[in-house]
Structure formats: structure tokens, C-alpha cells
Amino acid sequence: MAPEKPVRKQQQEGFQSVWTRPRTGREQPALSREHIVAEALRLLDEEGIDALSMRKLGGRLGAGATSLYRHVANKEELLELAVDEIYGEIEAPAASGQANWRADMASCAHSLRATILRHPWLASVLGELGMSYLGPNWMRISEAMLKLLTTAGFPADETDRALSTLVAYVTGMATSEAAWLNVLARSGQDERTMVERLWPAAEKAAQDYPLLREGYAEQRGADPRAAREEGFRYGLDRVLDGLETRLR
């Protein structure tokens, strides 16, 4: 068994994240952190997560990888910054009263889902960025959603749990959808064509399972995008139903 790392050294190292490391004062004005993150996002949206490297990003910016390290310590920090920049796209309505809390929270949920689906490469990194919740944009949207729940009348000791439950549902569903969109992008096919080609194999696999077979038969021919939308709304309504019981 490997010897345990000394406690003092663990405390010194801490949890490495862009949000726990002080920002240095050595940044070059011509190549700001904001400029680097914006170009990284363009690269990620155009070519996907596997295409991102400090060297390739430096080439797009007309700078060497060494220059980038003056602004971000590594690729993981760059991804943390890029994810929080995306969180800035999420919209939350101002708290409009207890009667409207469901509609307001549903609006936040749909905005979060739409944001993830606009950047499907997120599916491969969201579960790995342990400190992403410390970013300023996520802090802003979290505060806004907590305000909605507080205004609705949720107990103070439950608002954070209620929000975590809702966010877990949305990110779980949306990252699964985003992974599917990544498959579609690599195939070069549109969603309806891909689904139609998969149906024979799916129906054959379900042949010995009557409930699955019946469900597949009911779904055959449906618009796959509309089916994803309907499935998301159904689950969201059930999550909100459950949360609503805490207000009674």
C-alpha cells in the first residue's frame, strides 16, 4: 500500500481549479483571458472537445502555447472558464410571486437545457468539472433561481436541495440528449434519418420483451425531436409536482 500523503502537503496543494487560484497580474494586454476563452468556445463549438489543445488554440490566436499559460494554468482551467462563459447564456426571470413559481422555474429549466444543447460537447465534461459551481455566471443564475424558490415559500433549509434536484434532472436529461447530438454530428445524418435506420435493430432487440415492444410500436414514426421535447417536459412537470408538495 502506498504511504499516505502528508496532511500539510495536501493542505498546501488544495483542490486545483481556476476559481481557487488567484488571478495573476502578468497577463499580456493583447491576449486577455477573455479573448482566449472566447476563441476556445469557438473551437469547441466548431470541432468538439477532442479538438481542443493549448497548441491548437494558440495557433488560432496567433500565439504560442506558452503565452496562453500566462493566463490559464492548464486545459482543465480553460474548460472551467469556457463552461462558466456558457452558463452566462442561461436566463432566469425575476421573481414574480408565489403563484408563478412553477412557470418561472420551468423557464429556467428550459433555458438551461437549451444552453447545453447549443454546446453538445458539454456532455463529456460537465461531470468532471468539480468546481464549476464557483464561477461567477453559475453563481448569478443559482442566486436567481434560489430567489424564485424563496419567494415561492420553500423553507429556507430546503431551497438549495430543491434547486439541486431540479438542476440534476435538467443536466442529466440534457447531457444525454447532447451526447446523442454528438453521435448525429459524427454520422453526418439528420435525426429522423438516423432514427429510422436504427428502428429495425431496436425492434429486433425488443422482440422478447412485450412491454418494450409495445412501447417501440407506439413511438414508431414519431418526430424524434418532438419526442425528446415531450419527454423532457413530462419529467420536468413531475419534478415540479414533487417540489410543490413541500409548499402544501
XYZ file of C-alpha atoms in Angstrom:
248
model
C 0.000 0.000 0.000
C 1.349 3.425 -0.936
C 2.194 5.705 2.004
C -0.343 8.412 2.779
C 0.436 11.914 1.590
C 1.355 14.229 4.482
C -1.585 16.344 5.618
C 0.459 19.539 5.404
C 1.255 18.925 1.744
C -2.403 18.167 0.951
C -3.446 21.431 2.537
C -0.851 23.340 0.570
C -1.912 21.796 -2.719
C -5.645 22.136 -2.117
C -8.209 21.492 -4.856
C -6.836 22.799 -8.131
C -9.313 24.980 -10.010
C -9.282 28.287 -11.813
C -11.771 29.506 -9.191
C -9.438 28.689 -6.280
C -6.253 30.134 -7.775
C -5.601 33.895 -7.559
C -5.538 35.570 -10.962
C -2.003 36.713 -11.782
C -1.050 40.212 -12.802
C 1.240 39.035 -15.614
C -1.355 38.831 -18.379
C -0.496 40.340 -21.732
C -2.974 43.092 -22.688
C -3.025 41.952 -26.325
C -4.019 38.425 -25.300
C -6.504 38.590 -22.445
C -8.071 35.659 -20.635
C -11.444 36.729 -22.047
C -10.069 36.626 -25.608
C -8.614 33.157 -25.034
C -11.878 31.803 -23.622
C -13.933 33.258 -26.483
C -11.701 31.589 -29.081
C -11.698 28.324 -27.127
C -15.503 28.338 -27.226
C -15.496 28.866 -30.984
C -13.098 25.937 -31.389
C -15.153 23.688 -29.109
C -18.431 24.518 -30.854
C -16.933 24.042 -34.311
C -14.820 20.925 -33.776
C -15.724 19.372 -30.423
C -13.899 18.577 -27.221
C -11.296 16.283 -28.792
C -10.006 19.130 -30.960
C -9.123 21.383 -28.045
C -5.441 21.681 -27.198
C -3.395 24.594 -25.960
C -1.166 24.358 -29.035
C -4.072 24.400 -31.492
C -5.772 27.223 -29.637
C -2.541 29.195 -29.630
C -2.317 28.751 -33.385
C -5.815 30.152 -33.866
C -4.884 33.129 -31.708
C -1.544 33.680 -33.427
C 0.306 32.999 -30.190
C 2.390 30.195 -28.759
C 1.007 27.813 -26.157
C 3.445 29.312 -23.655
C 1.678 32.658 -23.971
C -1.641 31.022 -23.056
C -0.190 29.615 -19.838
C 0.289 33.155 -18.581
C -3.497 33.394 -18.411
C -4.649 29.830 -17.626
C -2.629 27.162 -15.852
C -3.789 24.233 -17.988
C -6.503 22.862 -20.264
C -8.727 21.965 -17.297
C -8.800 25.593 -16.154
C -9.604 26.683 -19.689
C -12.586 24.319 -19.750
C -13.821 25.639 -16.403
C -13.743 29.159 -17.812
C -15.443 28.084 -21.045
C -18.234 26.285 -19.182
C -18.919 29.273 -16.961
C -18.989 31.518 -20.029
C -21.712 29.259 -21.433
C -23.625 29.462 -18.154
C -23.852 33.177 -18.860
C -26.374 32.310 -21.598
C -28.885 30.891 -19.101
C -31.826 33.175 -18.425
C -33.830 33.412 -15.228
C -36.905 35.615 -14.803
C -37.173 37.947 -11.855
C -39.255 36.504 -9.026
C -42.841 37.432 -9.851
C -44.656 35.998 -6.857
C -45.682 32.730 -5.288
C -48.395 31.998 -7.845
C -45.930 31.948 -10.745
C -43.073 29.953 -9.246
C -43.677 26.831 -11.371
C -43.704 28.759 -14.629
C -40.621 30.715 -13.567
C -38.655 27.607 -12.586
C -39.769 25.818 -15.756
C -38.462 28.775 -17.747
C -35.068 28.435 -16.035
C -35.041 24.684 -16.672
C -35.797 25.077 -20.377
C -33.137 27.777 -20.683
C -30.521 25.541 -19.020
C -31.418 22.631 -21.305
C -31.326 24.802 -24.424
C -27.945 26.188 -23.393
C -26.452 22.707 -23.013
C -27.893 21.560 -26.344
C -26.352 24.578 -28.111
C -22.963 23.301 -26.952
C -23.269 19.488 -27.081
C -19.564 18.942 -26.294
C -20.562 19.802 -22.707
C -21.890 16.254 -22.360
C -18.340 14.934 -21.964
C -17.111 17.430 -19.352
C -19.943 18.544 -17.050
C -19.488 15.664 -14.634
C -15.733 16.190 -14.412
C -15.541 19.892 -13.544
C -15.839 19.647 -9.792
C -15.508 23.368 -9.034
C -17.610 24.747 -11.890
C -20.239 25.914 -9.400
C -17.826 28.629 -8.185
C -17.867 30.503 -11.499
C -19.499 33.946 -11.477
C -22.136 33.140 -14.087
C -23.256 29.975 -12.301
C -23.317 31.937 -9.046
C -25.569 34.526 -10.693
C -28.049 32.046 -12.115
C -28.065 29.989 -8.899
C -28.850 33.069 -6.837
C -31.690 33.979 -9.206
C -33.221 30.501 -9.027
C -32.874 30.356 -5.239
C -34.688 33.684 -5.118
C -37.550 32.190 -7.123
C -37.848 29.290 -4.698
C -37.591 31.509 -1.631
C -40.291 33.813 -2.980
C -42.475 30.771 -3.663
C -42.364 29.941 0.035
C -39.982 26.984 0.200
C -38.456 26.503 3.655
C -35.039 28.159 3.919
C -33.324 24.867 4.707
C -34.798 23.223 1.577
C -34.233 25.768 -1.185
C -30.722 24.566 -2.002
C -31.850 20.925 -2.081
C -34.839 21.777 -4.221
C -32.642 23.632 -6.687
C -30.091 20.798 -6.766
C -32.875 18.318 -7.530
C -34.165 20.388 -10.434
C -30.696 21.060 -11.866
C -29.764 17.384 -11.578
C -32.817 16.406 -13.623
C -32.181 19.020 -16.316
C -28.451 18.361 -16.685
C -28.983 14.602 -16.655
C -31.551 14.748 -19.438
C -29.751 17.442 -21.424
C -26.330 15.777 -21.330
C -27.894 12.540 -22.592
C -29.511 14.497 -25.425
C -26.243 16.310 -26.112
C -24.381 13.001 -26.339
C -26.963 11.868 -28.902
C -26.473 15.094 -30.867
C -22.737 14.407 -30.895
C -23.417 10.988 -32.402
C -25.590 12.621 -35.061
C -22.896 15.187 -35.865
C -20.262 12.488 -36.337
C -22.601 10.464 -38.559
C -23.439 13.387 -40.813
C -27.112 12.317 -40.797
C -30.181 14.204 -39.699
C -32.010 12.926 -36.631
C -35.070 11.499 -38.370
C -32.942 9.538 -40.867
C -30.721 8.133 -38.134
C -33.698 7.049 -36.024
C -35.398 5.361 -38.972
C -32.230 3.397 -39.680
C -31.997 2.310 -36.040
C -35.624 1.154 -35.719
C -35.205 -2.363 -37.205
C -32.366 -3.170 -34.802
C -34.315 -1.730 -31.850
C -37.454 -3.697 -32.694
C -35.445 -6.892 -33.090
C -33.745 -6.355 -29.706
C -37.149 -5.834 -28.036
C -38.769 -8.863 -29.652
C -38.755 -10.946 -26.459
C -39.829 -8.075 -24.186
C -43.534 -7.343 -24.688
C -43.695 -4.035 -22.804
C -40.688 -2.637 -24.651
C -42.013 -3.993 -27.941
C -45.346 -2.273 -27.379
C -43.685 0.988 -26.433
C -41.490 0.941 -29.532
C -44.507 0.253 -31.719
C -46.269 3.316 -30.299
C -43.236 5.523 -30.941
C -42.576 4.350 -34.485
C -42.934 7.199 -36.965
C -42.944 9.982 -34.363
C -40.812 13.067 -34.836
C -37.718 12.249 -32.711
C -37.012 15.858 -31.816
C -40.604 16.420 -30.720
C -40.425 13.187 -28.718
C -37.333 14.489 -26.894
C -39.109 17.748 -26.126
C -42.196 15.961 -24.835
C -40.127 13.590 -22.717
C -38.250 16.478 -21.134
C -41.431 18.396 -20.351
C -43.039 15.309 -18.800
C -40.120 14.723 -16.447
C -39.841 18.408 -15.579
C -43.534 18.554 -14.673
C -43.147 15.524 -12.399
C -40.128 17.089 -10.634
C -42.095 20.297 -10.099
C -45.084 18.269 -8.877
C -42.857 16.695 -6.264
C -41.401 20.013 -5.164
C -44.868 21.534 -4.959
C -45.827 19.080 -2.229
C -43.380 20.885 0.054
C -45.452 24.055 -0.218
C -48.700 22.487 0.973
